Coordinates of C-alpha atoms and ligand atoms in Angstrom, one line a residue:
M1 CA -0.7 3.3 -26.9
E2 CA 2.2 5.5 -27.2
L3 CA 0.3 8.8 -25.8
L4 CA -0.8 6.5 -22.7
R5 CA 2.9 5.4 -22.2
T6 CA 4.1 9.1 -22.3
L7 CA 1.3 10.1 -19.9
D8 CA 2.4 7.3 -17.5
A9 CA 5.9 8.3 -17.7
L10 CA 4.8 12.1 -17.1
W11 CA 2.8 10.9 -14.0
F12 CA 6.0 9.5 -12.4
S13 CA 8.2 12.5 -13.5
R14 CA 9.1 15.5 -11.4
T15 CA 6.7 17.7 -13.4
G16 CA 3.9 15.0 -12.9
R17 CA 4.5 14.9 -9.2
F18 CA 4.7 18.7 -8.9
I19 CA 1.1 19.1 -10.8
S20 CA -0.5 16.5 -8.6
S21 CA 0.9 17.9 -5.6
A22 CA -0.2 21.5 -6.5
L23 CA -3.7 20.1 -7.3
S24 CA -4.1 18.5 -4.3
A25 CA -2.9 21.7 -2.3
T26 CA -5.3 23.6 -4.2
A27 CA -8.3 21.3 -3.6
S28 CA -7.5 21.4 0.3
L29 CA -7.6 25.2 0.2
A30 CA -10.7 25.5 -1.8
A31 CA -12.8 22.7 0.1
P32 CA -14.3 23.3 3.4
T33 CA -12.9 21.0 5.8
W34 CA -14.7 19.0 8.8
C35 CA -13.5 16.4 11.3
V36 CA -13.7 12.9 9.8
G37 CA -14.6 11.4 13.0
C38 CA -17.4 13.8 14.6
G39 CA -18.1 16.5 11.7
A40 CA -16.5 19.4 13.7
D41 CA -15.5 22.4 11.8
H42 CA -11.9 23.4 10.3
A43 CA -10.0 20.2 10.9
D44 CA -9.7 16.9 9.2
L45 CA -9.6 15.2 12.6
C46 CA -10.2 17.4 15.7
P47 CA -8.1 17.0 18.8
P48 CA -10.4 14.5 20.7
C49 CA -10.7 12.5 17.7
R50 CA -6.9 12.4 17.2
A51 CA -6.7 11.2 20.7
D52 CA -9.2 8.4 19.8
L53 CA -7.3 7.3 16.8
R54 CA -4.1 7.4 18.6
H55 CA -5.8 5.1 21.4
L56 CA -7.0 2.8 18.5
T57 CA -3.6 2.5 17.2
R58 CA -1.5 2.5 20.2
R59 CA -0.7 -1.4 20.1
P60 CA 0.2 -2.9 16.8
F61 CA -0.6 -6.6 16.6
R62 CA 0.1 -9.8 14.7
A63 CA -3.0 -10.0 12.2
E64 CA -2.2 -12.8 9.8
E65 CA -4.7 -15.0 11.4
S66 CA -7.5 -13.4 9.8
A67 CA -6.2 -13.1 6.2
E68 CA -6.9 -16.3 4.3
A69 CA -4.9 -15.4 1.1
L70 CA -1.5 -14.7 2.7
P71 CA 1.1 -16.9 1.4
I72 CA 2.6 -19.7 3.1
V73 CA 6.4 -19.1 4.1
A74 CA 7.3 -22.4 5.5
A75 CA 5.8 -25.9 6.1
P76 CA 7.3 -27.7 9.0
R77 CA 6.6 -31.6 9.0
D78 CA 5.1 -31.8 12.4
A79 CA 3.3 -28.4 12.9
D80 CA 0.9 -26.1 11.0
P81 CA 2.1 -24.4 8.0
V82 CA 3.3 -20.6 8.8
V83 CA 1.8 -17.9 6.8
L84 CA 3.5 -14.2 6.1
P85 CA 3.5 -12.5 9.3
V86 CA 1.7 -9.1 9.5
I87 CA 1.8 -6.4 11.9
A88 CA -1.1 -4.2 12.1
A89 CA -1.4 -0.6 13.6
G90 CA -5.2 -1.1 14.2
R91 CA -8.4 -2.7 13.3
Y92 CA -10.2 -1.7 10.3
E93 CA -13.4 -0.6 11.9
K94 CA -14.8 2.4 13.6
L95 CA -12.8 5.6 13.6
L96 CA -9.7 4.1 12.0
A97 CA -11.8 2.6 9.1
D98 CA -13.4 6.1 8.7
V99 CA -9.8 8.0 8.5
V100 CA -8.3 5.4 6.1
V101 CA -11.2 5.6 3.7
A102 CA -11.4 9.5 3.7
F103 CA -7.5 9.4 3.2
K104 CA -7.5 6.9 0.3
D105 CA -10.8 7.6 -1.7
H106 CA -11.9 11.2 -0.6
E107 CA -8.5 13.3 -1.2
R108 CA -8.3 14.1 2.7
V109 CA -4.6 14.3 2.1
G110 CA -4.2 16.2 5.5
L111 CA -5.1 12.9 7.4
S112 CA -1.7 11.7 6.5
Q113 CA -0.5 13.6 9.6
V114 CA -2.5 11.5 11.8
L115 CA -1.9 8.2 10.1
A116 CA 1.7 8.3 9.6
P117 CA 2.4 7.9 13.3
A118 CA 0.3 4.8 13.4
L119 CA 1.9 3.4 10.4
V120 CA 5.4 4.3 12.3
R121 CA 4.4 2.4 15.5
A122 CA 3.4 -0.7 13.0
L123 CA 6.8 -0.6 11.4
A124 CA 8.7 -0.2 14.6
V125 CA 7.0 -3.5 15.9
A126 CA 7.3 -5.2 12.6
S127 CA 11.1 -4.4 12.6
A128 CA 12.0 -5.6 16.0
Q129 CA 9.9 -8.9 15.5
L130 CA 10.2 -9.7 11.9
L131 CA 13.6 -8.5 10.8
P132 CA 16.7 -10.7 11.9
D133 CA 18.8 -7.7 12.8
G134 CA 16.1 -4.9 12.8
H135 CA 17.3 -3.5 9.5
G136 CA 15.3 -3.9 6.3
V137 CA 13.8 -2.2 3.1
L138 CA 10.4 -1.4 2.5
V139 CA 8.3 -2.2 -0.5
H140 CA 4.9 -1.3 -1.2
P141 CA 2.3 -2.3 -3.7
P142 CA 2.2 -0.1 -6.9
G143 CA -1.0 2.1 -7.6
S144 CA -2.6 1.1 -11.1
L145 CA -3.0 3.6 -13.5
K146 CA -6.7 3.5 -12.9
S147 CA -6.2 4.7 -9.3
R148 CA -3.8 7.0 -10.2
L149 CA -6.2 8.8 -12.7
G150 CA -8.9 9.0 -9.8
R151 CA -6.6 10.5 -7.1
S152 CA -4.2 13.2 -6.9
Y153 CA -1.7 11.2 -4.8
E154 CA -0.9 7.5 -4.1
P155 CA -1.9 6.8 -0.4
V156 CA 0.7 4.4 0.6
P157 CA 3.8 6.3 -1.0
H158 CA 2.5 9.6 0.1
L159 CA 2.1 8.2 3.6
L160 CA 5.8 6.8 3.5
G161 CA 6.9 10.2 2.1
S162 CA 5.3 12.3 4.8
M163 CA 7.0 10.4 7.8
T164 CA 10.4 10.1 9.2
L165 CA 11.3 6.3 8.9
P166 CA 13.1 4.6 11.7
S167 CA 16.9 4.8 10.9
T168 CA 17.0 1.1 10.2
L169 CA 14.6 1.1 7.5
G170 CA 15.1 2.1 3.9
L171 CA 12.7 2.7 1.1
V172 CA 13.3 1.7 -2.4
P173 CA 11.0 4.1 -4.5
G174 CA 8.6 2.3 -6.9
P175 CA 10.4 -1.1 -7.5
L176 CA 7.0 -2.7 -8.7
R177 CA 4.6 -1.6 -11.5
Y178 CA 1.4 -3.3 -13.0
R179 CA 2.1 -4.5 -16.3
F180 CA 1.5 -1.8 -18.7
S181 CA -1.5 -3.5 -20.8
Y182 CA -3.3 -4.4 -17.7
D183 CA -2.9 -1.1 -16.5
V184 CA -4.2 0.8 -19.4
L185 CA -6.9 -1.7 -20.8
G186 CA -8.5 -1.4 -17.2
A187 CA -8.2 2.2 -17.1
L188 CA -9.9 3.2 -20.6
P189 CA -13.7 3.6 -20.6
G190 CA -15.8 0.6 -21.7
R191 CA -12.6 -1.6 -22.0
G192 CA -13.5 -3.9 -18.8
G193 CA -14.1 -6.8 -21.0
Q194 CA -10.9 -6.5 -22.6
K195 CA -9.1 -6.1 -19.3
T196 CA -10.7 -9.2 -18.2
K197 CA -9.6 -11.2 -21.2
T198 CA -6.0 -9.9 -20.8
A199 CA -6.0 -10.8 -17.2
Q200 CA -7.4 -14.4 -17.7
A201 CA -5.0 -14.9 -20.5
R202 CA -2.1 -13.8 -18.2
R203 CA -3.4 -16.0 -15.4
R204 CA -3.5 -19.0 -17.9
R205 CA 0.3 -18.4 -18.6
G206 CA 0.8 -18.3 -14.9
Q207 CA 1.9 -14.6 -15.6
S208 CA 1.7 -12.1 -12.5
P209 CA -0.1 -8.6 -13.5
L210 CA 2.9 -7.2 -11.5
R211 CA 6.5 -6.6 -12.7
M212 CA 9.7 -5.6 -11.2
T213 CA 11.3 -2.2 -12.5
A214 CA 14.5 -2.6 -14.2
G215 CA 17.4 -2.6 -11.5
A216 CA 15.1 -3.3 -8.6
P217 CA 16.2 -7.1 -8.0
D218 CA 19.7 -5.9 -7.7
L219 CA 18.7 -3.3 -5.3
L220 CA 16.6 -5.7 -3.1
R221 CA 18.6 -8.9 -3.2
G222 CA 20.6 -9.5 0.1
A223 CA 18.1 -7.1 1.9
D224 CA 15.4 -8.2 4.4
V225 CA 12.1 -6.8 3.0
L226 CA 9.0 -5.7 4.8
L227 CA 6.0 -5.3 2.6
V228 CA 3.9 -2.2 3.5
D229 CA 0.3 -1.7 2.7
D230 CA -2.9 0.4 4.0
V231 CA -5.3 -2.3 4.5
L232 CA -5.2 -6.0 5.1
T233 CA -8.3 -8.0 4.0
T234 CA -7.5 -11.5 2.5
G235 CA -4.0 -10.8 1.9
A236 CA -4.1 -11.2 -1.7
T237 CA -2.2 -8.3 -2.5
L238 CA 0.6 -9.0 -0.2
A239 CA 0.7 -12.6 -1.6
R240 CA 0.9 -11.4 -5.3
L241 CA 4.1 -9.3 -3.9
Y242 CA 5.8 -11.8 -2.1
R243 CA 5.5 -14.5 -5.0
L244 CA 6.9 -11.9 -7.2
L245 CA 9.9 -10.9 -5.1
T246 CA 10.7 -14.2 -3.8
A247 CA 10.8 -15.8 -7.4
S248 CA 13.5 -13.0 -8.1
G249 CA 15.5 -14.2 -5.1
V250 CA 14.4 -11.3 -2.7
R251 CA 14.0 -12.3 0.9
V252 CA 10.4 -11.1 2.2
R253 CA 10.4 -11.2 6.1
G254 CA 6.8 -9.9 6.7
A255 CA 4.6 -7.1 6.4
A256 CA 3.3 -3.9 8.2
V257 CA -0.3 -2.4 7.5
L258 CA -2.4 0.5 8.9
A259 CA -5.5 -1.6 9.5
A260 CA -6.5 -5.2 9.4
A261 CA -10.0 -6.4 8.7
A262 CA -11.7 -8.1 11.7
P263 CA -11.6 -12.1 11.3
R264 CA -14.8 -13.3 9.6
Ligands
ZN1 ZN1 -13.7 15.0 15.8

């Protein structure tokens, strides 16, 4: 347990970040590259496919209708309940889905260059529509240790780190973590049953698998928070973040995502 704790700390340390970025740089030098959209050589995304991607994400839109697990943020007496508003850069389909999957799951880290502008557009619309004075702080879900072991970078933080944020938006780095036992037991080979038992016990106690890091509530309290994630499907991840943050007195105004799954 102590070793894993040390590993986890190392991963988040300067050295760990250096090693992981060096690994991903080496991987991208060694691996042949082809366009995720059309297979053309020598580019993560060729110029015509880049233009297509820009077209697919040119108009961010409200996407909360299609996600049934989003939290209810208001229940007016004479109207339908209001769920957490979410702005998506595009639909999770066609080229955008292929690019997001390649970036998240196939180590195509260079695609951050084409995804970052799409997320910036979604964030700009989200700030204008959802933040009372346009100013806010961004919070993203933490990566689990399991996902960190399988990747050399964390998709959402990497994307946020590779773009120029609008000056009205701040980023609090890593305010949330998965609880340690959940993280570790799920990551160890052959311990799936244990993870399930731990998760079930936690649910019985009404405890979230997430926790806030020390100092995070003080940093976030008083700010208007926008959640940021890559893909919106049911909205369960955003709901978990929302509940944890609001329980600590943090004001969550909405969310922005790269891609939203089509309504079922
Ligand atoms: Zn192409």
